[in-house]
Amino acid sequence: MALNNIIELREETFASEVLSSCVPVLVDFWAGWCQPCRILLPMLEDLATEYEGQVKFAKVDVEKHSVLAAEYRISGVPTLILFKDGEVEDVIVGLKSKRDLKASLENALTPA
């Protein structure tokens, strides 16, 4: 399921959608009860539109997919993990500004 260019991930789809992606992937680990997660969603939707084709955006509900949350050591939500070439490029914990998120994305898009 996609929500305004944001893919809902499950354990079965994580590797193909994130680790095998040819573009950077920003994964939002969130929970339904998390108010900062709700505040973050419109920012992520805007960024998903702005970076369409350059960065993939995805969400993982930590309550439904606790195996993924445990694998990536998610101890608080929201936690955003930016993957590039299948590796963790950046970890952003808590609610950040759109400018901070864009800075992380731009950094990932800059050739090494």
PDB file of C-alpha atoms in Angstrom:
ATOM      1  CA  MET A   1       0.000   0.000   0.000  1.00  0.00           C
ATOM      2  CA  ALA A   2       1.276   3.482  -0.836  1.00  0.00           C
ATOM      3  CA  LEU A   3       0.211   6.670   0.898  1.00  0.00           C
ATOM      4  CA  ASN A   4       1.101   9.741  -1.187  1.00  0.00           C
ATOM      5  CA  ASN A   5       4.352   8.215  -2.511  1.00  0.00           C
ATOM      6  CA  ILE A   6       5.143   6.521   0.818  1.00  0.00           C
ATOM      7  CA  ILE A   7       5.298   2.711   0.805  1.00  0.00           C
ATOM      8  CA  GLU A   8       4.083   0.624   3.773  1.00  0.00           C
ATOM      9  CA  LEU A   9       6.748  -1.999   4.491  1.00  0.00           C
ATOM     10  CA  ARG A  10       6.485  -5.468   6.038  1.00  0.00           C
ATOM     11  CA  GLU A  11       9.184  -7.984   6.944  1.00  0.00           C
ATOM     12  CA  GLU A  12       8.570  -9.739   3.597  1.00  0.00           C
ATOM     13  CA  THR A  13       9.049  -6.586   1.510  1.00  0.00           C
ATOM     14  CA  PHE A  14      11.816  -4.828   3.427  1.00  0.00           C
ATOM     15  CA  ALA A  15      14.815  -6.377   1.644  1.00  0.00           C
ATOM     16  CA  SER A  16      13.452  -5.895  -1.872  1.00  0.00           C
ATOM     17  CA  GLU A  17      12.138  -2.369  -1.305  1.00  0.00           C
ATOM     18  CA  VAL A  18      14.970  -1.019   0.870  1.00  0.00           C
ATOM     19  CA  LEU A  19      18.151  -3.076   0.809  1.00  0.00           C
ATOM     20  CA  SER A  20      18.024  -3.748  -2.959  1.00  0.00           C
ATOM     21  CA  SER A  21      16.908  -0.245  -3.944  1.00  0.00           C
ATOM     22  CA  CYS A  22      18.980   1.610  -6.534  1.00  0.00           C
ATOM     23  CA  VAL A  23      18.031   4.950  -4.911  1.00  0.00           C
ATOM     24  CA  PRO A  24      18.360   6.018  -1.254  1.00  0.00           C
ATOM     25  CA  VAL A  25      15.405   4.997   0.951  1.00  0.00           C
ATOM     26  CA  LEU A  26      14.149   6.938   3.965  1.00  0.00           C
ATOM     27  CA  VAL A  27      12.314   4.550   6.302  1.00  0.00           C
ATOM     28  CA  ASP A  28      10.020   6.013   8.950  1.00  0.00           C
ATOM     29  CA  PHE A  29       9.663   3.678  11.951  1.00  0.00           C
ATOM     30  CA  TRP A  30       6.432   4.887  13.582  1.00  0.00           C
ATOM     31  CA  ALA A  31       3.485   3.901  15.788  1.00  0.00           C
ATOM     32  CA  GLY A  32      -0.187   4.851  15.628  1.00  0.00           C
ATOM     33  CA  TRP A  33      -0.219   6.233  19.169  1.00  0.00           C
ATOM     34  CA  CYS A  34       2.795   8.503  18.521  1.00  0.00           C
ATOM     35  CA  GLN A  35       1.822  12.185  18.234  1.00  0.00           C
ATOM     36  CA  PRO A  36       5.222  13.326  16.830  1.00  0.00           C
ATOM     37  CA  CYS A  37       4.830  10.598  14.171  1.00  0.00           C
ATOM     38  CA  ARG A  38       1.533  12.183  13.097  1.00  0.00           C
ATOM     39  CA  ILE A  39       3.167  15.621  12.957  1.00  0.00           C
ATOM     40  CA  LEU A  40       6.009  14.206  10.837  1.00  0.00           C
ATOM     41  CA  LEU A  41       3.769  12.530   8.232  1.00  0.00           C
ATOM     42  CA  PRO A  42       2.793  15.660   6.227  1.00  0.00           C
ATOM     43  CA  MET A  43       6.487  16.676   6.058  1.00  0.00           C
ATOM     44  CA  LEU A  44       7.400  13.236   4.753  1.00  0.00           C
ATOM     45  CA  GLU A  45       4.587  13.377   2.194  1.00  0.00           C
ATOM     46  CA  ASP A  46       5.873  16.763   0.958  1.00  0.00           C
ATOM     47  CA  LEU A  47       9.442  15.460   0.750  1.00  0.00           C
ATOM     48  CA  ALA A  48       8.288  12.282  -1.031  1.00  0.00           C
ATOM     49  CA  THR A  49       6.711  14.457  -3.715  1.00  0.00           C
ATOM     50  CA  GLU A  50       9.705  16.793  -3.897  1.00  0.00           C
ATOM     51  CA  TYR A  51      12.255  13.944  -4.155  1.00  0.00           C
ATOM     52  CA  GLU A  52      10.161  11.620  -6.327  1.00  0.00           C
ATOM     53  CA  GLY A  53      12.458   9.456  -8.437  1.00  0.00           C
ATOM     54  CA  GLN A  54      15.524  10.396  -6.358  1.00  0.00           C
ATOM     55  CA  VAL A  55      14.638   8.999  -2.920  1.00  0.00           C
ATOM     56  CA  LYS A  56      12.138   6.310  -1.960  1.00  0.00           C
ATOM     57  CA  PHE A  57      10.035   6.913   1.165  1.00  0.00           C
ATOM     58  CA  ALA A  58       8.685   4.082   3.296  1.00  0.00           C
ATOM     59  CA  LYS A  59       7.038   3.453   6.667  1.00  0.00           C
ATOM     60  CA  VAL A  60       7.256   0.605   9.170  1.00  0.00           C
ATOM     61  CA  ASP A  61       4.633   0.311  11.905  1.00  0.00           C
ATOM     62  CA  VAL A  62       6.771  -0.849  14.840  1.00  0.00           C
ATOM     63  CA  GLU A  63       3.820  -2.474  16.595  1.00  0.00           C
ATOM     64  CA  LYS A  64       2.869  -4.625  13.595  1.00  0.00           C
ATOM     65  CA  HIS A  65       6.453  -5.340  12.532  1.00  0.00           C
ATOM     66  CA  SER A  66       8.385  -5.686  15.772  1.00  0.00           C
ATOM     67  CA  VAL A  67      10.967  -7.975  14.135  1.00  0.00           C
ATOM     68  CA  LEU A  68      12.130  -5.110  11.903  1.00  0.00           C
ATOM     69  CA  ALA A  69      12.017  -2.677  14.821  1.00  0.00           C
ATOM     70  CA  ALA A  70      14.201  -5.020  16.864  1.00  0.00           C
ATOM     71  CA  GLU A  71      16.587  -5.688  13.972  1.00  0.00           C
ATOM     72  CA  TYR A  72      17.254  -1.960  13.572  1.00  0.00           C
ATOM     73  CA  ARG A  73      17.271  -1.345  17.340  1.00  0.00           C
ATOM     74  CA  ILE A  74      14.370   1.105  17.317  1.00  0.00           C
ATOM     75  CA  SER A  75      13.967   2.282  20.904  1.00  0.00           C
ATOM     76  CA  GLY A  76      11.844   5.370  20.270  1.00  0.00           C
ATOM     77  CA  VAL A  77       9.523   6.673  17.600  1.00  0.00           C
ATOM     78  CA  PRO A  78       9.664   8.400  15.293  1.00  0.00           C
ATOM     79  CA  THR A  79      13.006   7.057  14.106  1.00  0.00           C
ATOM     80  CA  LEU A  80      13.992   7.643  10.495  1.00  0.00           C
ATOM     81  CA  ILE A  81      16.714   5.527   8.932  1.00  0.00           C
ATOM     82  CA  LEU A  82      18.185   6.576   5.614  1.00  0.00           C
ATOM     83  CA  PHE A  83      19.542   3.661   3.599  1.00  0.00           C
ATOM     84  CA  LYS A  84      21.893   4.056   0.658  1.00  0.00           C
ATOM     85  CA  ASP A  85      23.143   1.071  -1.353  1.00  0.00           C
ATOM     86  CA  GLY A  86      21.591  -1.255   1.234  1.00  0.00           C
ATOM     87  CA  GLU A  87      23.543   0.279   4.129  1.00  0.00           C
ATOM     88  CA  VAL A  88      22.464   2.615   6.934  1.00  0.00           C
ATOM     89  CA  GLU A  89      23.561   6.094   5.885  1.00  0.00           C
ATOM     90  CA  ASP A  90      21.903   8.161   8.628  1.00  0.00           C
ATOM     91  CA  VAL A  91      19.666   7.699  11.680  1.00  0.00           C
ATOM     92  CA  ILE A  92      17.347  10.497  12.780  1.00  0.00           C
ATOM     93  CA  VAL A  93      15.600  10.024  16.130  1.00  0.00           C
ATOM     94  CA  GLY A  94      12.689  12.213  17.151  1.00  0.00           C
ATOM     95  CA  LEU A  95      10.849  15.001  15.410  1.00  0.00           C
ATOM     96  CA  LYS A  96      13.155  17.123  13.259  1.00  0.00           C
ATOM     97  CA  SER A  97      12.535  20.101  11.013  1.00  0.00           C
ATOM     98  CA  LYS A  98      11.922  19.721   7.300  1.00  0.00           C
ATOM     99  CA  ARG A  99      15.212  21.569   6.730  1.00  0.00           C
ATOM    100  CA  ASP A 100      17.116  18.976   8.802  1.00  0.00           C
ATOM    101  CA  LEU A 101      15.477  16.138   6.884  1.00  0.00           C
ATOM    102  CA  LYS A 102      16.323  17.773   3.541  1.00  0.00           C
ATOM    103  CA  ALA A 103      19.948  18.168   4.647  1.00  0.00           C
ATOM    104  CA  SER A 104      20.181  14.419   5.311  1.00  0.00           C
ATOM    105  CA  LEU A 105      18.584  13.618   1.953  1.00  0.00           C
ATOM    106  CA  GLU A 106      20.858  16.002   0.061  1.00  0.00           C
ATOM    107  CA  ASN A 107      23.876  14.490   1.795  1.00  0.00           C
ATOM    108  CA  ALA A 108      22.807  10.997   0.679  1.00  0.00           C
ATOM    109  CA  LEU A 109      22.295  12.196  -2.887  1.00  0.00           C
ATOM    110  CA  THR A 110      25.765  13.749  -3.090  1.00  0.00           C
ATOM    111  CA  PRO A 111      28.169  11.382  -4.877  1.00  0.00           C
ATOM    112  CA  ALA A 112      30.903   9.997  -2.646  1.00  0.00           C
TER     113      ALA A 112
END
